[in-house]
Amino acid sequence: MDKTIIDGHCDVLDKLVHHSHLDFYVENDELDSGYARLRRGGVKVQLMAIYIPERSIRPSMRDVLQYVDTFRRKVLKAGVTEQVSTKAELKAVLAGDRLGTILTLEGVDALAGDLLNLRTCWYLGVRAVGITWNYGNWAADGVLEPRKGGFSLRGRKLIEECDRLGMILDVSHLSETGFWELAERSARPFIASHSNAKALCPHPRNLTDPQIEHMIRSGGLIGITFVPYFVKSEPPVRTADILRHIDRIASLGGVRSIAFGSDFDGIEQWVQGLENAGKYETIAEELYKHYKPDDAALFLQGNWTRFLSENLPD
Ligand SMILES: [Zn+2]
């Protein structure tokens, strides 16, 4: 029973940037996805978000660089934790004992409309870009922006540049109008790194069945997330409730599009029994009880492995 995990979204960098006393390598209750807990839970590769929008009135590239600096100084450790930014690095990490980490950007606000900043992120190893957080920015509208718009002209240029670079686009937080516009404008598969099925839990951050079906058809990936109120409208929320979202996506034909994106360290409430990355084994065990072993392994890491092997650069 392979309980290896690849997780598509966590906010541990946000905590490390803003709370200088926190140490990624010293286990403590303030970090859901610190090193020890990731390893105990079986996480082999963790996508780590650079998240800026909500904190800063005028976010800039300096904020992004601060996250990259913290990532390099506090998270990367030769022989222990490695940055993954190419197919070969992914392969090497999967074959060895080290923890792999992939930088992602959540919301392009800090790029300030300048594609030079996007390319700089690419040079620094950022491999996925969430276009918005919940509100509107220079590129597009998020799910809670009242005007419910799609992409701006500059936002369309961002899509083109991401396609040219091979930057993976992430639609978690993007408005539905933006989602369909991206579906039309980009020929590449995209991800929803941390979103669930709206048919089961009608939160604006979740995806409708037609959105899920599009992602399945186009080879995209949906990271089932452990934010309790994206799993179920009313507490208590248990791991069995997470399985309902997997069943829903599977019933739409999405066995090869189901993955995980916990949102650990970005949440202040947890699913019962899934309070930190160290508890990932709980969900792994449930998956092996409920699904064919091959499918369970796809959900835990196989779909991420395939998607990243196809979409990371050489
Ligand atoms: Zn988020």
PDB file of C-alpha atoms and ligand atoms in Angstrom:
ATOM      1  CA  MET A   1       0.000   0.000   0.000  1.00  0.00           C
ATOM      2  CA  ASP A   2       1.752   3.121  -1.263  1.00  0.00           C
ATOM      3  CA  LYS A   3       0.858   6.082   0.942  1.00  0.00           C
ATOM      4  CA  THR A   4       3.113   8.591  -0.791  1.00  0.00           C
ATOM      5  CA  ILE A   5       1.442  11.977  -1.168  1.00  0.00           C
ATOM      6  CA  ILE A   6       1.886  14.932  -3.478  1.00  0.00           C
ATOM      7  CA  ASP A   7       0.029  17.961  -2.136  1.00  0.00           C
ATOM      8  CA  GLY A   8      -0.887  20.870  -4.397  1.00  0.00           C
ATOM      9  CA  HIS A   9      -1.283  23.767  -1.976  1.00  0.00           C
ATOM     10  CA  CYS A  10      -0.135  24.928   1.428  1.00  0.00           C
ATOM     11  CA  ASP A  11       0.589  28.299   3.025  1.00  0.00           C
ATOM     12  CA  VAL A  12       3.557  27.391   5.211  1.00  0.00           C
ATOM     13  CA  LEU A  13       5.704  30.065   3.508  1.00  0.00           C
ATOM     14  CA  ASP A  14       3.214  32.737   4.517  1.00  0.00           C
ATOM     15  CA  LYS A  15       3.660  31.820   8.186  1.00  0.00           C
ATOM     16  CA  LEU A  16       7.450  31.569   7.881  1.00  0.00           C
ATOM     17  CA  VAL A  17       7.626  35.011   6.234  1.00  0.00           C
ATOM     18  CA  HIS A  18       5.444  36.759   8.789  1.00  0.00           C
ATOM     19  CA  HIS A  19       6.492  34.973  12.008  1.00  0.00           C
ATOM     20  CA  SER A  20      10.254  34.989  12.252  1.00  0.00           C
ATOM     21  CA  HIS A  21      10.300  32.781  15.388  1.00  0.00           C
ATOM     22  CA  LEU A  22       8.895  29.818  13.410  1.00  0.00           C
ATOM     23  CA  ASP A  23      11.353  27.185  12.255  1.00  0.00           C
ATOM     24  CA  PHE A  24      10.307  24.827   9.417  1.00  0.00           C
ATOM     25  CA  TYR A  25      12.489  22.092  10.932  1.00  0.00           C
ATOM     26  CA  VAL A  26      11.361  22.349  14.568  1.00  0.00           C
ATOM     27  CA  GLU A  27       8.021  20.657  15.054  1.00  0.00           C
ATOM     28  CA  ASN A  28       5.464  22.937  16.631  1.00  0.00           C
ATOM     29  CA  ASP A  29       1.701  23.319  16.680  1.00  0.00           C
ATOM     30  CA  GLU A  30       1.795  26.586  14.779  1.00  0.00           C
ATOM     31  CA  LEU A  31       2.848  24.866  11.534  1.00  0.00           C
ATOM     32  CA  ASP A  32       0.396  22.384   9.976  1.00  0.00           C
ATOM     33  CA  SER A  33       2.901  21.554   7.274  1.00  0.00           C
ATOM     34  CA  GLY A  34       6.310  21.849   8.886  1.00  0.00           C
ATOM     35  CA  TYR A  35       8.990  19.378   7.824  1.00  0.00           C
ATOM     36  CA  ALA A  36       8.331  16.675  10.468  1.00  0.00           C
ATOM     37  CA  ARG A  37       4.594  16.628   9.862  1.00  0.00           C
ATOM     38  CA  LEU A  38       4.964  16.505   6.070  1.00  0.00           C
ATOM     39  CA  ARG A  39       7.293  13.526   6.384  1.00  0.00           C
ATOM     40  CA  ARG A  40       5.167  11.729   8.972  1.00  0.00           C
ATOM     41  CA  GLY A  41       2.124  12.110   6.707  1.00  0.00           C
ATOM     42  CA  GLY A  42       4.002  10.660   3.737  1.00  0.00           C
ATOM     43  CA  VAL A  43       4.187  13.882   1.728  1.00  0.00           C
ATOM     44  CA  LYS A  44       6.891  13.509  -0.920  1.00  0.00           C
ATOM     45  CA  VAL A  45       6.315  16.690  -2.901  1.00  0.00           C
ATOM     46  CA  GLN A  46       4.639  19.814  -1.542  1.00  0.00           C
ATOM     47  CA  LEU A  47       3.604  22.780  -3.658  1.00  0.00           C
ATOM     48  CA  MET A  48       4.203  25.904  -1.554  1.00  0.00           C
ATOM     49  CA  ALA A  49       2.325  29.108  -2.283  1.00  0.00           C
ATOM     50  CA  ILE A  50       3.634  32.641  -2.396  1.00  0.00           C
ATOM     51  CA  TYR A  51       0.522  34.410  -1.139  1.00  0.00           C
ATOM     52  CA  ILE A  52       0.444  38.191  -1.034  1.00  0.00           C
ATOM     53  CA  PRO A  53      -2.811  39.833  -2.170  1.00  0.00           C
ATOM     54  CA  GLU A  54      -4.763  40.288   1.025  1.00  0.00           C
ATOM     55  CA  ARG A  55      -1.975  41.638   3.223  1.00  0.00           C
ATOM     56  CA  SER A  56      -0.651  44.417   1.101  1.00  0.00           C
ATOM     57  CA  ILE A  57      -2.391  47.496  -0.269  1.00  0.00           C
ATOM     58  CA  ARG A  58       0.159  47.889  -3.011  1.00  0.00           C
ATOM     59  CA  PRO A  59       1.768  44.478  -3.477  1.00  0.00           C
ATOM     60  CA  SER A  60       5.036  44.512  -5.359  1.00  0.00           C
ATOM     61  CA  MET A  61       7.702  42.184  -6.668  1.00  0.00           C
ATOM     62  CA  ARG A  62       9.621  42.871  -3.449  1.00  0.00           C
ATOM     63  CA  ASP A  63       6.954  40.902  -1.560  1.00  0.00           C
ATOM     64  CA  VAL A  64       7.431  37.953  -3.921  1.00  0.00           C
ATOM     65  CA  LEU A  65      11.200  38.113  -3.451  1.00  0.00           C
ATOM     66  CA  GLN A  66      10.728  38.083   0.310  1.00  0.00           C
ATOM     67  CA  TYR A  67       8.892  34.752   0.037  1.00  0.00           C
ATOM     68  CA  VAL A  68      11.529  33.314  -2.281  1.00  0.00           C
ATOM     69  CA  ASP A  69      14.248  34.475   0.121  1.00  0.00           C
ATOM     70  CA  THR A  70      12.484  32.834   3.097  1.00  0.00           C
ATOM     71  CA  PHE A  71      11.944  29.675   1.054  1.00  0.00           C
ATOM     72  CA  ARG A  72      15.618  29.462   0.164  1.00  0.00           C
ATOM     73  CA  ARG A  73      16.925  30.320   3.632  1.00  0.00           C
ATOM     74  CA  LYS A  74      14.444  28.468   5.841  1.00  0.00           C
ATOM     75  CA  VAL A  75      13.014  25.603   3.780  1.00  0.00           C
ATOM     76  CA  LEU A  76      15.627  24.409   1.290  1.00  0.00           C
ATOM     77  CA  LYS A  77      18.329  22.260   2.870  1.00  0.00           C
ATOM     78  CA  ALA A  78      20.862  20.398   0.745  1.00  0.00           C
ATOM     79  CA  GLY A  79      20.239  16.659   0.783  1.00  0.00           C
ATOM     80  CA  VAL A  80      17.032  17.060   2.827  1.00  0.00           C
ATOM     81  CA  THR A  81      14.622  19.395   1.037  1.00  0.00           C
ATOM     82  CA  GLU A  82      15.060  20.290  -2.620  1.00  0.00           C
ATOM     83  CA  GLN A  83      13.332  22.661  -4.966  1.00  0.00           C
ATOM     84  CA  VAL A  84      11.700  20.933  -7.921  1.00  0.00           C
ATOM     85  CA  SER A  85      11.392  23.018 -11.064  1.00  0.00           C
ATOM     86  CA  THR A  86      12.123  20.555 -13.901  1.00  0.00           C
ATOM     87  CA  LYS A  87      11.067  17.075 -14.983  1.00  0.00           C
ATOM     88  CA  ALA A  88      14.516  15.718 -14.056  1.00  0.00           C
ATOM     89  CA  GLU A  89      14.367  17.237 -10.552  1.00  0.00           C
ATOM     90  CA  LEU A  90      10.933  15.707 -10.023  1.00  0.00           C
ATOM     91  CA  LYS A  91      12.206  12.301 -11.089  1.00  0.00           C
ATOM     92  CA  ALA A  92      15.243  12.548  -8.810  1.00  0.00           C
ATOM     93  CA  VAL A  93      13.170  13.566  -5.785  1.00  0.00           C
ATOM     94  CA  LEU A  94      10.619  10.794  -6.379  1.00  0.00           C
ATOM     95  CA  ALA A  95      13.411   8.223  -6.564  1.00  0.00           C
ATOM     96  CA  GLY A  96      15.178   9.366  -3.387  1.00  0.00           C
ATOM     97  CA  ASP A  97      14.514  10.223   0.256  1.00  0.00           C
ATOM     98  CA  ARG A  98      14.394  13.993   0.012  1.00  0.00           C
ATOM     99  CA  LEU A  99      11.326  16.195   0.312  1.00  0.00           C
ATOM    100  CA  GLY A 100      10.503  17.986  -2.948  1.00  0.00           C
ATOM    101  CA  THR A 101       9.036  21.484  -2.978  1.00  0.00           C
ATOM    102  CA  ILE A 102       7.553  23.455  -5.854  1.00  0.00           C
ATOM    103  CA  LEU A 103       7.000  27.212  -5.633  1.00  0.00           C
ATOM    104  CA  THR A 104       3.642  28.560  -6.782  1.00  0.00           C
ATOM    105  CA  LEU A 105       2.175  32.049  -6.846  1.00  0.00           C
ATOM    106  CA  GLU A 106      -1.345  32.623  -5.492  1.00  0.00           C
ATOM    107  CA  GLY A 107      -2.679  35.763  -7.182  1.00  0.00           C
ATOM    108  CA  VAL A 108      -0.677  37.836  -9.669  1.00  0.00           C
ATOM    109  CA  ASP A 109      -1.343  41.135  -7.848  1.00  0.00           C
ATOM    110  CA  ALA A 110       2.318  41.612  -6.905  1.00  0.00           C
ATOM    111  CA  LEU A 111       3.465  41.280 -10.523  1.00  0.00           C
ATOM    112  CA  ALA A 112       1.787  44.648 -11.066  1.00  0.00           C
ATOM    113  CA  GLY A 113       0.907  43.904 -14.669  1.00  0.00           C
ATOM    114  CA  ASP A 114       4.538  43.573 -15.748  1.00  0.00           C
ATOM    115  CA  LEU A 115       5.321  40.322 -17.560  1.00  0.00           C
ATOM    116  CA  LEU A 116       9.005  40.820 -16.771  1.00  0.00           C
ATOM    117  CA  ASN A 117       8.008  40.060 -13.168  1.00  0.00           C
ATOM    118  CA  LEU A 118       6.219  36.910 -14.323  1.00  0.00           C
ATOM    119  CA  ARG A 119       9.339  35.777 -16.171  1.00  0.00           C
ATOM    120  CA  THR A 120      11.479  36.568 -13.101  1.00  0.00           C
ATOM    121  CA  CYS A 121       9.209  34.266 -11.076  1.00  0.00           C
ATOM    122  CA  TRP A 122       9.735  31.610 -13.723  1.00  0.00           C
ATOM    123  CA  TYR A 123      13.528  32.036 -13.520  1.00  0.00           C
ATOM    124  CA  LEU A 124      13.268  31.616  -9.720  1.00  0.00           C
ATOM    125  CA  GLY A 125      11.483  28.305 -10.155  1.00  0.00           C
ATOM    126  CA  VAL A 126       7.830  29.317  -9.712  1.00  0.00           C
ATOM    127  CA  ARG A 127       5.956  26.729 -11.753  1.00  0.00           C
ATOM    128  CA  ALA A 128       2.255  27.444 -11.178  1.00  0.00           C
ATOM    129  CA  VAL A 129       0.352  30.700 -11.038  1.00  0.00           C
ATOM    130  CA  GLY A 130      -3.075  31.252  -9.508  1.00  0.00           C
ATOM    131  CA  ILE A 131      -4.422  34.226 -11.408  1.00  0.00           C
ATOM    132  CA  THR A 132      -6.377  35.797  -8.561  1.00  0.00           C
ATOM    133  CA  TRP A 133      -7.130  35.457  -4.916  1.00  0.00           C
ATOM    134  CA  ASN A 134     -10.806  36.053  -4.027  1.00  0.00           C
ATOM    135  CA  TYR A 135     -11.007  39.604  -5.410  1.00  0.00           C
ATOM    136  CA  GLY A 136     -10.269  41.347  -8.660  1.00  0.00           C
ATOM    137  CA  ASN A 137      -6.749  42.308  -9.714  1.00  0.00           C
ATOM    138  CA  TRP A 138      -5.099  43.695 -12.869  1.00  0.00           C
ATOM    139  CA  ALA A 139      -5.457  40.360 -14.663  1.00  0.00           C
ATOM    140  CA  ALA A 140      -8.903  39.041 -13.752  1.00  0.00           C
ATOM    141  CA  ASP A 141     -11.676  38.853 -11.169  1.00  0.00           C
ATOM    142  CA  GLY A 142     -11.745  36.416  -8.275  1.00  0.00           C
ATOM    143  CA  VAL A 143     -14.778  34.453  -7.072  1.00  0.00           C
ATOM    144  CA  LEU A 144     -15.910  37.130  -4.591  1.00  0.00           C
ATOM    145  CA  GLU A 145     -15.464  40.182  -6.827  1.00  0.00           C
ATOM    146  CA  PRO A 146     -19.003  41.602  -7.167  1.00  0.00           C
ATOM    147  CA  ARG A 147     -18.682  42.528 -10.866  1.00  0.00           C
ATOM    148  CA  LYS A 148     -17.989  38.851 -11.691  1.00  0.00           C
ATOM    149  CA  GLY A 149     -15.775  39.736 -14.655  1.00  0.00           C
ATOM    150  CA  GLY A 150     -13.275  37.697 -16.641  1.00  0.00           C
ATOM    151  CA  PHE A 151      -9.814  38.688 -17.851  1.00  0.00           C
ATOM    152  CA  SER A 152      -8.534  42.177 -18.620  1.00  0.00           C
ATOM    153  CA  LEU A 153      -6.504  42.788 -21.771  1.00  0.00           C
ATOM    154  CA  ARG A 154      -3.315  42.508 -19.699  1.00  0.00           C
ATOM    155  CA  GLY A 155      -4.670  39.360 -18.103  1.00  0.00           C
ATOM    156  CA  ARG A 156      -5.048  37.848 -21.572  1.00  0.00           C
ATOM    157  CA  LYS A 157      -1.412  38.690 -22.254  1.00  0.00           C
ATOM    158  CA  LEU A 158      -0.540  36.934 -18.990  1.00  0.00           C
ATOM    159  CA  ILE A 159      -2.259  33.777 -20.256  1.00  0.00           C
ATOM    160  CA  GLU A 160      -0.271  33.982 -23.507  1.00  0.00           C
ATOM    161  CA  GLU A 161       3.021  34.452 -21.672  1.00  0.00           C
ATOM    162  CA  CYS A 162       2.285  31.581 -19.263  1.00  0.00           C
ATOM    163  CA  ASP A 163       1.503  29.368 -22.268  1.00  0.00           C
ATOM    164  CA  ARG A 164       4.764  30.392 -23.938  1.00  0.00           C
ATOM    165  CA  LEU A 165       6.818  29.731 -20.782  1.00  0.00           C
ATOM    166  CA  GLY A 166       5.000  26.551 -19.813  1.00  0.00           C
ATOM    167  CA  MET A 167       3.803  28.076 -16.520  1.00  0.00           C
ATOM    168  CA  ILE A 168       0.902  26.016 -15.127  1.00  0.00           C
ATOM    169  CA  LEU A 169      -2.236  28.093 -14.531  1.00  0.00           C
ATOM    170  CA  ASP A 170      -4.325  27.601 -11.404  1.00  0.00           C
ATOM    171  CA  VAL A 171      -8.047  28.503 -11.372  1.00  0.00           C
ATOM    172  CA  SER A 172      -8.750  28.087  -7.649  1.00  0.00           C
ATOM    173  CA  HIS A 173     -10.144  31.523  -6.573  1.00  0.00           C
ATOM    174  CA  LEU A 174     -10.801  32.621 -10.203  1.00  0.00           C
ATOM    175  CA  SER A 175     -14.316  33.835 -11.138  1.00  0.00           C
ATOM    176  CA  GLU A 176     -16.441  31.490 -13.218  1.00  0.00           C
ATOM    177  CA  THR A 177     -16.377  33.959 -16.122  1.00  0.00           C
ATOM    178  CA  GLY A 178     -12.591  33.921 -15.905  1.00  0.00           C
ATOM    179  CA  PHE A 179     -12.558  30.135 -15.807  1.00  0.00           C
ATOM    180  CA  TRP A 180     -14.465  29.806 -19.096  1.00  0.00           C
ATOM    181  CA  GLU A 181     -12.432  32.529 -20.719  1.00  0.00           C
ATOM    182  CA  LEU A 182      -9.219  30.727 -19.788  1.00  0.00           C
ATOM    183  CA  ALA A 183     -10.689  27.443 -21.057  1.00  0.00           C
ATOM    184  CA  GLU A 184     -11.224  29.145 -24.408  1.00  0.00           C
ATOM    185  CA  ARG A 185      -7.910  31.003 -24.587  1.00  0.00           C
ATOM    186  CA  SER A 186      -5.420  28.407 -23.391  1.00  0.00           C
ATOM    187  CA  ALA A 187      -4.923  25.078 -25.097  1.00  0.00           C
ATOM    188  CA  ARG A 188      -3.005  23.701 -22.117  1.00  0.00           C
ATOM    189  CA  PRO A 189      -4.554  21.801 -19.202  1.00  0.00           C
ATOM    190  CA  PHE A 190      -4.845  23.827 -16.013  1.00  0.00           C
ATOM    191  CA  ILE A 191      -5.263  23.003 -12.339  1.00  0.00           C
ATOM    192  CA  ALA A 192      -7.576  23.987  -9.499  1.00  0.00           C
ATOM    193  CA  SER A 193      -5.005  23.444  -6.755  1.00  0.00           C
ATOM    194  CA  HIS A 194      -7.410  23.674  -3.815  1.00  0.00           C
ATOM    195  CA  SER A 195     -11.136  23.480  -4.670  1.00  0.00           C
ATOM    196  CA  ASN A 196     -13.959  20.983  -4.178  1.00  0.00           C
ATOM    197  CA  ALA A 197     -17.267  20.095  -5.879  1.00  0.00           C
ATOM    198  CA  LYS A 198     -19.948  22.784  -5.665  1.00  0.00           C
ATOM    199  CA  ALA A 199     -22.751  20.242  -6.182  1.00  0.00           C
ATOM    200  CA  LEU A 200     -21.952  18.875  -2.710  1.00  0.00           C
ATOM    201  CA  CYS A 201     -20.979  22.105  -0.963  1.00  0.00           C
ATOM    202  CA  PRO A 202     -22.213  25.346  -2.572  1.00  0.00           C
ATOM    203  CA  HIS A 203     -19.281  27.576  -1.572  1.00  0.00           C
ATOM    204  CA  PRO A 204     -18.191  30.081  -4.277  1.00  0.00           C
ATOM    205  CA  ARG A 205     -14.643  28.663  -4.073  1.00  0.00           C
ATOM    206  CA  ASN A 206     -15.865  25.262  -5.283  1.00  0.00           C
ATOM    207  CA  LEU A 207     -16.290  24.107  -8.903  1.00  0.00           C
ATOM    208  CA  THR A 208     -19.562  23.410 -10.719  1.00  0.00           C
ATOM    209  CA  ASP A 209     -20.051  20.090 -12.484  1.00  0.00           C
ATOM    210  CA  PRO A 210     -19.567  21.690 -15.952  1.00  0.00           C
ATOM    211  CA  GLN A 211     -16.284  23.230 -14.731  1.00  0.00           C
ATOM    212  CA  ILE A 212     -15.151  19.860 -13.362  1.00  0.00           C
ATOM    213  CA  GLU A 213     -16.188  18.132 -16.601  1.00  0.00           C
ATOM    214  CA  HIS A 214     -14.185  20.626 -18.631  1.00  0.00           C
ATOM    215  CA  MET A 215     -11.118  20.038 -16.484  1.00  0.00           C
ATOM    216  CA  ILE A 216     -11.495  16.279 -16.878  1.00  0.00           C
ATOM    217  CA  ARG A 217     -11.853  16.548 -20.671  1.00  0.00           C
ATOM    218  CA  SER A 218      -8.830  18.800 -20.997  1.00  0.00           C
ATOM    219  CA  GLY A 219      -6.512  16.773 -18.745  1.00  0.00           C
ATOM    220  CA  GLY A 220      -6.576  19.188 -15.804  1.00  0.00           C
ATOM    221  CA  LEU A 221      -6.194  18.381 -12.128  1.00  0.00           C
ATOM    222  CA  ILE A 222      -8.456  19.175  -9.169  1.00  0.00           C
ATOM    223  CA  GLY A 223      -6.810  19.334  -5.752  1.00  0.00           C
ATOM    224  CA  ILE A 224      -9.417  18.228  -3.212  1.00  0.00           C
ATOM    225  CA  THR A 225      -8.998  20.595  -0.304  1.00  0.00           C
ATOM    226  CA  PHE A 226      -9.408  20.154   3.448  1.00  0.00           C
ATOM    227  CA  VAL A 227     -10.934  23.572   4.204  1.00  0.00           C
ATOM    228  CA  PRO A 228     -13.908  22.304   6.292  1.00  0.00           C
ATOM    229  CA  TYR A 229     -16.450  24.778   4.880  1.00  0.00           C
ATOM    230  CA  PHE A 230     -15.478  23.842   1.306  1.00  0.00           C
ATOM    231  CA  VAL A 231     -16.116  20.192   2.204  1.00  0.00           C
ATOM    232  CA  LYS A 232     -19.489  20.519   3.956  1.00  0.00           C
ATOM    233  CA  SER A 233     -21.702  23.506   4.785  1.00  0.00           C
ATOM    234  CA  GLU A 234     -22.432  22.427   8.351  1.00  0.00           C
ATOM    235  CA  PRO A 235     -20.092  20.971  10.960  1.00  0.00           C
ATOM    236  CA  PRO A 236     -19.056  18.382  11.965  1.00  0.00           C
ATOM    237  CA  VAL A 237     -16.845  17.731   8.933  1.00  0.00           C
ATOM    238  CA  ARG A 238     -15.141  14.358   8.806  1.00  0.00           C
ATOM    239  CA  THR A 239     -12.805  12.592   6.392  1.00  0.00           C
ATOM    240  CA  ALA A 240     -15.787  10.598   5.033  1.00  0.00           C
ATOM    241  CA  ASP A 241     -17.163  13.926   3.771  1.00  0.00           C
ATOM    242  CA  ILE A 242     -14.000  14.453   1.723  1.00  0.00           C
ATOM    243  CA  LEU A 243     -14.560  11.079   0.063  1.00  0.00           C
ATOM    244  CA  ARG A 244     -17.956  12.286  -1.184  1.00  0.00           C
ATOM    245  CA  HIS A 245     -16.170  14.934  -3.279  1.00  0.00           C
ATOM    246  CA  ILE A 246     -13.874  12.280  -4.712  1.00  0.00           C
ATOM    247  CA  ASP A 247     -16.909  10.126  -5.544  1.00  0.00           C
ATOM    248  CA  ARG A 248     -18.580  13.062  -7.258  1.00  0.00           C
ATOM    249  CA  ILE A 249     -15.606  13.872  -9.486  1.00  0.00           C
ATOM    250  CA  ALA A 250     -15.058  10.162 -10.189  1.00  0.00           C
ATOM    251  CA  SER A 251     -18.739   9.830 -11.184  1.00  0.00           C
ATOM    252  CA  LEU A 252     -18.169  12.570 -13.784  1.00  0.00           C
ATOM    253  CA  GLY A 253     -15.335  10.480 -15.257  1.00  0.00           C
ATOM    254  CA  GLY A 254     -12.532  12.192 -13.342  1.00  0.00           C
ATOM    255  CA  VAL A 255     -10.503   9.343 -11.819  1.00  0.00           C
ATOM    256  CA  ARG A 256      -7.422  10.730 -13.562  1.00  0.00           C
ATOM    257  CA  SER A 257      -8.122  14.330 -12.496  1.00  0.00           C
ATOM    258  CA  ILE A 258      -8.479  13.800  -8.735  1.00  0.00           C
ATOM    259  CA  ALA A 259      -5.616  14.980  -6.539  1.00  0.00           C
ATOM    260  CA  PHE A 260      -5.121  16.784  -3.223  1.00  0.00           C
ATOM    261  CA  GLY A 261      -4.386  20.382  -2.266  1.00  0.00           C
ATOM    262  CA  SER A 262      -4.793  20.565   1.507  1.00  0.00           C
ATOM    263  CA  ASP A 263      -4.506  24.331   2.152  1.00  0.00           C
ATOM    264  CA  PHE A 264      -2.708  23.493   5.415  1.00  0.00           C
ATOM    265  CA  ASP A 265      -1.386  26.620   7.162  1.00  0.00           C
ATOM    266  CA  GLY A 266      -3.941  28.662   5.223  1.00  0.00           C
ATOM    267  CA  ILE A 267      -6.815  27.504   7.451  1.00  0.00           C
ATOM    268  CA  GLU A 268      -7.935  28.091  11.016  1.00  0.00           C
ATOM    269  CA  GLN A 269     -10.468  25.288  11.150  1.00  0.00           C
ATOM    270  CA  TRP A 270      -9.764  21.675  10.268  1.00  0.00           C
ATOM    271  CA  VAL A 271     -11.570  18.541   9.176  1.00  0.00           C
ATOM    272  CA  GLN A 272     -11.848  16.198  12.188  1.00  0.00           C
ATOM    273  CA  GLY A 273      -8.832  13.916  12.212  1.00  0.00           C
ATOM    274  CA  LEU A 274      -7.015  15.963   9.559  1.00  0.00           C
ATOM    275  CA  GLU A 275      -5.557  18.768  11.656  1.00  0.00           C
ATOM    276  CA  ASN A 276      -2.150  18.822   9.989  1.00  0.00           C
ATOM    277  CA  ALA A 277      -0.081  17.181   7.260  1.00  0.00           C
ATOM    278  CA  GLY A 278       1.099  14.538   9.740  1.00  0.00           C
ATOM    279  CA  LYS A 279      -2.426  13.093   9.665  1.00  0.00           C
ATOM    280  CA  TYR A 280      -2.437  12.508   5.896  1.00  0.00           C
ATOM    281  CA  GLU A 281      -2.183   8.784   6.564  1.00  0.00           C
ATOM    282  CA  THR A 282      -5.778   8.833   7.848  1.00  0.00           C
ATOM    283  CA  ILE A 283      -7.057   9.857   4.451  1.00  0.00           C
ATOM    284  CA  ALA A 284      -4.690   7.448   2.686  1.00  0.00           C
ATOM    285  CA  GLU A 285      -6.063   4.545   4.731  1.00  0.00           C
ATOM    286  CA  GLU A 286      -9.657   5.543   3.988  1.00  0.00           C
ATOM    287  CA  LEU A 287      -8.917   5.764   0.268  1.00  0.00           C
ATOM    288  CA  TYR A 288      -7.456   2.266   0.214  1.00  0.00           C
ATOM    289  CA  LYS A 289     -10.561   1.005   2.036  1.00  0.00           C
ATOM    290  CA  HIS A 290     -12.981   2.608  -0.418  1.00  0.00           C
ATOM    291  CA  TYR A 291     -11.293   2.507  -3.823  1.00  0.00           C
ATOM    292  CA  LYS A 292      -9.286   0.144  -5.970  1.00  0.00           C
ATOM    293  CA  PRO A 293      -5.629   0.359  -4.858  1.00  0.00           C
ATOM    294  CA  ASP A 294      -4.564   1.704  -8.265  1.00  0.00           C
ATOM    295  CA  ASP A 295      -7.129   4.509  -8.069  1.00  0.00           C
ATOM    296  CA  ALA A 296      -6.252   5.383  -4.463  1.00  0.00           C
ATOM    297  CA  ALA A 297      -2.610   5.709  -5.502  1.00  0.00           C
ATOM    298  CA  LEU A 298      -3.622   7.961  -8.403  1.00  0.00           C
ATOM    299  CA  PHE A 299      -5.484  10.311  -6.045  1.00  0.00           C
ATOM    300  CA  LEU A 300      -2.675  10.422  -3.471  1.00  0.00           C
ATOM    301  CA  GLN A 301       0.178  11.090  -5.881  1.00  0.00           C
ATOM    302  CA  GLY A 302      -0.148   9.334  -9.249  1.00  0.00           C
ATOM    303  CA  ASN A 303      -2.209  12.019 -10.951  1.00  0.00           C
ATOM    304  CA  TRP A 304       0.088  14.789  -9.695  1.00  0.00           C
ATOM    305  CA  THR A 305       3.122  12.781 -10.778  1.00  0.00           C
ATOM    306  CA  ARG A 306       1.736  12.343 -14.282  1.00  0.00           C
ATOM    307  CA  PHE A 307       0.595  15.961 -14.572  1.00  0.00           C
ATOM    308  CA  LEU A 308       3.904  17.382 -13.343  1.00  0.00           C
ATOM    309  CA  SER A 309       5.928  14.960 -15.488  1.00  0.00           C
ATOM    310  CA  GLU A 310       4.039  16.257 -18.501  1.00  0.00           C
ATOM    311  CA  ASN A 311       3.902  19.929 -17.580  1.00  0.00           C
ATOM    312  CA  LEU A 312       7.162  20.824 -15.846  1.00  0.00           C
ATOM    313  CA  PRO A 313       9.874  22.019 -18.233  1.00  0.00           C
ATOM    314  CA  ASP A 314      12.822  19.816 -19.260  1.00  0.00           C
TER     315      ASP A 314
HETATM  316 ZN    ZN B   1      -6.160  29.854  -1.510  1.00  0.00          ZN
END
